[in-house]
Amino acid sequence: MKKWPPLHLLPPLLLTFFSLFSISTCTDTLPLNSSLTSNETLVSSGGVFTLGFFPTGSNQYLGIWYTEMVQQTIVWVANRDNPIPDSTGVLSLSSTGSNLQLQITSSNKVLWSTSISSNLVNPVAQLLDAGNFVLKENNTNNTVWQSFDHPTDTVLPGLKIGFVSGQYRNLVSWSGSDDPSSSNYTFKVDLSGFPEFFLWNGLQRVYRNGPWNGVQFSGEPEMESDSTFTFDYVSDQNETYYTYYANDSSIMSRLVLNHSSIQRYVSSGSSWTLYWTIPRDQCDSYDQCGPYALCSTNTSNIPDCDCLTGFVPKSEKDWDLRDTSAGCIRRVGLNCTGDGFITISNAKLPDTTNATVDTTIGLEECRNRCLMNCSCTGYANSDILNGGSGCVIWAGQLADLRQFSSGGQNFYYRVAGSEVPVTSSTSTGTKKKKNSSAMIALTVVLGLIILASVAYLIRRKLRKNHANVSYLQRQRQISFDSVRPLAPARDKGLEDGSSTDHGHDLSLPLFHSSVIAAATNNFALANKLGEGGFGTVFKGELEGGEIVAVKRLAKFSTQGTDEFKNEVILIAKLQHVNLVRLLGCCIEGEERMLVYEFMENKSLDTFIFSKAKSSQLNWLKRFEILKGVARGVLYLHEDSRLRIIHRDLKASNVLLDENMNPKISDFGVARIFGGDEKKSYTNRVVGTYGYMSPEYAMDGVFSVKSDVFSFGVLLLEVINGKKNRGIFSVEPLLNLLSYSWTLWKDGKALELLDSSISGSSNDNLQIIRCVQVGLLCVQDRPEDRPHMSEAILMLNSPNANIPQPKQPGYFSDRVVSDMESSSSCTVFDTTVTIVEPR
Ligand SMILES: *[C@@H]1O[C@H](CO)[C@@H](O)[C@H](O)[C@H]1NC(C)=O
Ligand SMILES: *[C@@H]1O[C@H](CO)[C@@H](O)[C@H](O)[C@H]1NC(C)=O
Ligand SMILES: *[C@@H]1O[C@H](CO)[C@@H](O)[C@H](O)[C@H]1NC(C)=O
Ligand SMILES: *[C@@H]1O[C@H](CO)[C@@H](O)[C@H](O)[C@H]1NC(C)=O
Ligand SMILES: *[C@@H]1O[C@H](CO)[C@@H](O)[C@H](O)[C@H]1NC(C)=O
Ligand SMILES: *[C@@H]1O[C@H](CO)[C@@H](O)[C@H](O)[C@H]1NC(C)=O
Ligand SMILES: *[C@@H]1O[C@H](CO)[C@@H](O)[C@H](O)[C@H]1NC(C)=O
Ligand SMILES: *[C@@H]1O[C@H](CO)[C@@H](O)[C@H](O)[C@H]1NC(C)=O
Ligand SMILES: *[C@@H]1O[C@H](CO)[C@@H](O)[C@H](O)[C@H]1NC(C)=O
Ligand SMILES: *[C@@H]1O[C@H](CO)[C@@H](O)[C@H](O)[C@H]1NC(C)=O
Ligand SMILES: *[C@@H]1O[C@H](CO)[C@@H](O)[C@H](O)[C@H]1NC(C)=O
Ligand SMILES: *[C@@H]1O[C@H](CO)[C@@H](O)[C@H](O)[C@H]1NC(C)=O
């Protein structure tokens, strides 16, 4: 393009035809009753932009360009599709209708007008330094028209493209390098679904920018590292637009739709530098690989189409010939209930035209929502800032997916459960991730997969054991005095050497295995009471007729004999009214056994989860039990000589004596198996699904706060009388925690109370407080949960200032229990152990 001479230096021409004043040199304003002829220009006050007439071929156009650029760079054209055929064009601001008008004097034809219908008071037209030509009322500065509302092919800083004030603001490229007329290439937002900008060739989509993900357009990961510009994206029910600002005002920049490319140019002088351009490769061609395929380019710039994991080419033959338009199809059809997800990292999200967005929920709930809706094919965060938030859900085909080597975000697509890979969580190998949030997301996904496996195995195990009716029941019956002192020797059963070794200061009887074998009728199945994470419990009758519970520990403890003995002796010294008493132990070869007192009323679960017996525990009793359990846990955590994290607190581990006083069992056993409590990571996760805190189950991180979580679950179970793992509502699908939270949010906490017991209205405040404490205990983040001492304080004092709970962890456990996957897990009844490699 030819450089246009600074015409404002030429003598002005007075137009008598319109009897208007013609403006003279260097001004940025066109006042009322004045005009601009083709030999005149307006120059913005800082001199950055010039408005005037420019010729291409035999035509002239009214436009705005950079004043100083060596190569004239037109950023706006008024009459792009209505060229001035000669040089008689005049821009005028007349009082009639207060409009800016472009006319040709030769034929008195109006070629372009601002079409304002209202009459303005003292209107002026002004060219601003931003490159915006505005028509305003001079007295009020009220802008009634601006060229920024009518972009041609260029976005300048501050110009909003998209949909603003009920109008689309699109970019349409020039038809040729010297032809500003509208081409068929349009950059336009598609407001349906989750809004996205598309480059269109006529009605055909050529390129997709991807939805805005809070940082950048999903298809433009290079925007992220851009510190030169600040991007602004707004999308609400009224408008959706994108704009940007240059941080350094001395840098000029523009975004231009040049033929079929979107290019960003920057300049700090008199020539331009191409900053970036898109589409950048063939993978950017819309739907290059067809549905359900992933496009990735390598250095040779050849598009590499791969079916998503779990999918196969629809037509193998065409695919081999690189005709990928038909895309891929599922290898195994979806089965609404047994499906799982596969993650694609660094993804450009698939076409969101038919997607739905909910910015109010997080990833986990998003997943649930997707899993619950059989037509959902994938989901992702709508915003990747701060670890991710919001939810996009796809229904139907997944089109135009690509994977970047960096940037992008995690996308989760649905496949049949059997297609979920056991180890890998990404479909096309794990690429290097710079992004720490991607790493976190990956960890969470891995955690979910592991959890899912656990849940699935438990479910399978439970189903398998369904016939064995008494299997889950712990029939701990008491037949001997629970307050008897610990010390007296049971001569018959004592191991001679050891008794002198440890002498009277130990007070811990050691039993011969033969004695225990006799007491339990050689560990007869008939005497088996239950099985837990740490071993099997048998009922036994000692020679004197005393009935005891014998726990035969599983053999995965790595402790040596002395270590074990010391550990047990330490534990035996723990004495609290809310802990089951350890009476002795047996160590012989590989055999490790613990002998406990027997409890008459079995365990708490046999009451609260039983239709027949739940009414025996009224609210007051339940409240007392909860407080007792809390005191027991507090003793373990803080008051005993050892700091003990129970790690398997649950209703079946709370035993009840003849007065319904709760006593925690299995305490300290976690210590034997877990070793040093100061170490907060474990490779072996021991616990019961439904009671395990998220950080423990997923990452093996345990602390006193993991026990607090379990206590919270127990508390809510005791209030409600149903297991956490039960289903409380199908639509939406809720477990106890999410159900409690939903009721709490709606101010209906009292409805959580077990319907088989009727609390008197006096108890209402107490019940509500308990629900609140329960929810606090099951908060997702350990630091949001109270310490046991605080929990007790809150339970006990009606006037305590209790914080408001947030949404609990494991908002629903349905997600994971729905996913089929295998994993090397050892399952002991309802307690599970996962050995994870680290
Ligand atoms: C517009 O208002 C400014 C002051 O705000 C004044 O200096 C200028 O002369 C006015 N221009 C016209 C055309 O009225
Ligand atoms: C503009 O022109 C109209 C009629 O030609 C006249 O009535 C009006 O006073 C003029 N306004 C100014 C500000 O010159
Ligand atoms: C503009 O100026 C040129 C001389 O530079 C002159 O030939 C031409 O007639 C002028 N055009 C108009 C419309 O006044
Ligand atoms: C209009 O804007 C100009 C420049 O920003 C300012 O100087 C002037 O005071 C404003 N006038 C009114 C009426 O607001
Ligand atoms: C634009 O599209 C129309 C109709 O599809 C076609 O006739 C015309 O040739 C196209 N123009 C260009 C420059 O491709
Ligand atoms: C650019 O400006 C934004 C807001 O004005 C600021 O947050 C950001 O840090 C700036 N970036 C650089 C590199 O100066
Ligand atoms: C959308 O526009 C309506 C009417 O102008 C207004 O009431 C509403 O607040 C706007 N909504 C948003 C999110 O801006
Ligand atoms: C369009 O792109 C070509 C090459 O990519 C470049 O030479 C030309 O200057 C660009 N046009 C504009 C208006 O930026
Ligand atoms: C790039 O892709 C082509 C075609 O898929 C393949 O032949 C080539 O090996 C790839 N190169 C690299 C470096 O991955
Ligand atoms: C779907 O799941 C049900 C029950 O889990 C099973 O009976 C059925 O065979 C499954 N169908 C497919 C197509 O996998
Ligand atoms: C499932 O998703 C589809 C598509 O997004 C939607 O139309 C439908 O209402 C959803 N069904 C339910 C039960 O949410
Ligand atoms: C969105 O839905 C429309 C209408 O059902 C369909 O024609 C179109 O292909 C869908 N787009 C995508 C990307 O799935």
PDB file of C-alpha atoms and ligand atoms in Angstrom, residues 126 136-142, ligand 4:
ATOM      1  CA  GLN A 126     -13.632  13.725  17.701  1.00  0.00           C
ATOM      2  CA  LYS A 136     -20.735  13.074  21.265  1.00  0.00           C
ATOM      3  CA  GLU A 137     -22.588  15.945  22.832  1.00  0.00           C
ATOM      4  CA  ASN A 138     -19.858  18.389  23.664  1.00  0.00           C
ATOM      5  CA  ASN A 139     -21.574  19.727  26.775  1.00  0.00           C
ATOM      6  CA  THR A 140     -22.084  16.377  28.433  1.00  0.00           C
ATOM      7  CA  ASN A 141     -19.368  14.247  26.809  1.00  0.00           C
ATOM      8  CA  ASN A 142     -22.206  11.779  26.144  1.00  0.00           C
TER       9      ASN A 142
HETATM   10  C1  LIG B   4     -15.457  16.190  28.761  1.00  0.00           C
HETATM   11  O1  LIG B   4     -14.193  15.477  28.716  1.00  0.00           O
HETATM   12  C2  LIG B   4     -13.079  16.383  28.683  1.00  0.00           C
HETATM   13  C3  LIG B   4     -11.851  15.558  28.508  1.00  0.00           C
HETATM   14  O2  LIG B   4     -11.924  14.387  29.232  1.00  0.00           O
HETATM   15  C4  LIG B   4     -13.054  17.194  29.971  1.00  0.00           C
HETATM   16  O3  LIG B   4     -11.979  18.071  29.929  1.00  0.00           O
HETATM   17  C5  LIG B   4     -14.366  17.976  30.073  1.00  0.00           C
HETATM   18  O4  LIG B   4     -14.406  18.654  31.289  1.00  0.00           O
HETATM   19  C6  LIG B   4     -15.565  17.038  30.013  1.00  0.00           C
HETATM   20  N1  LIG B   4     -16.782  17.819  29.975  1.00  0.00           N
HETATM   21  C7  LIG B   4     -17.856  17.511  30.664  1.00  0.00           C
HETATM   22  C8  LIG B   4     -19.044  18.362  30.540  1.00  0.00           C
HETATM   23  O5  LIG B   4     -17.869  16.512  31.377  1.00  0.00           O
END
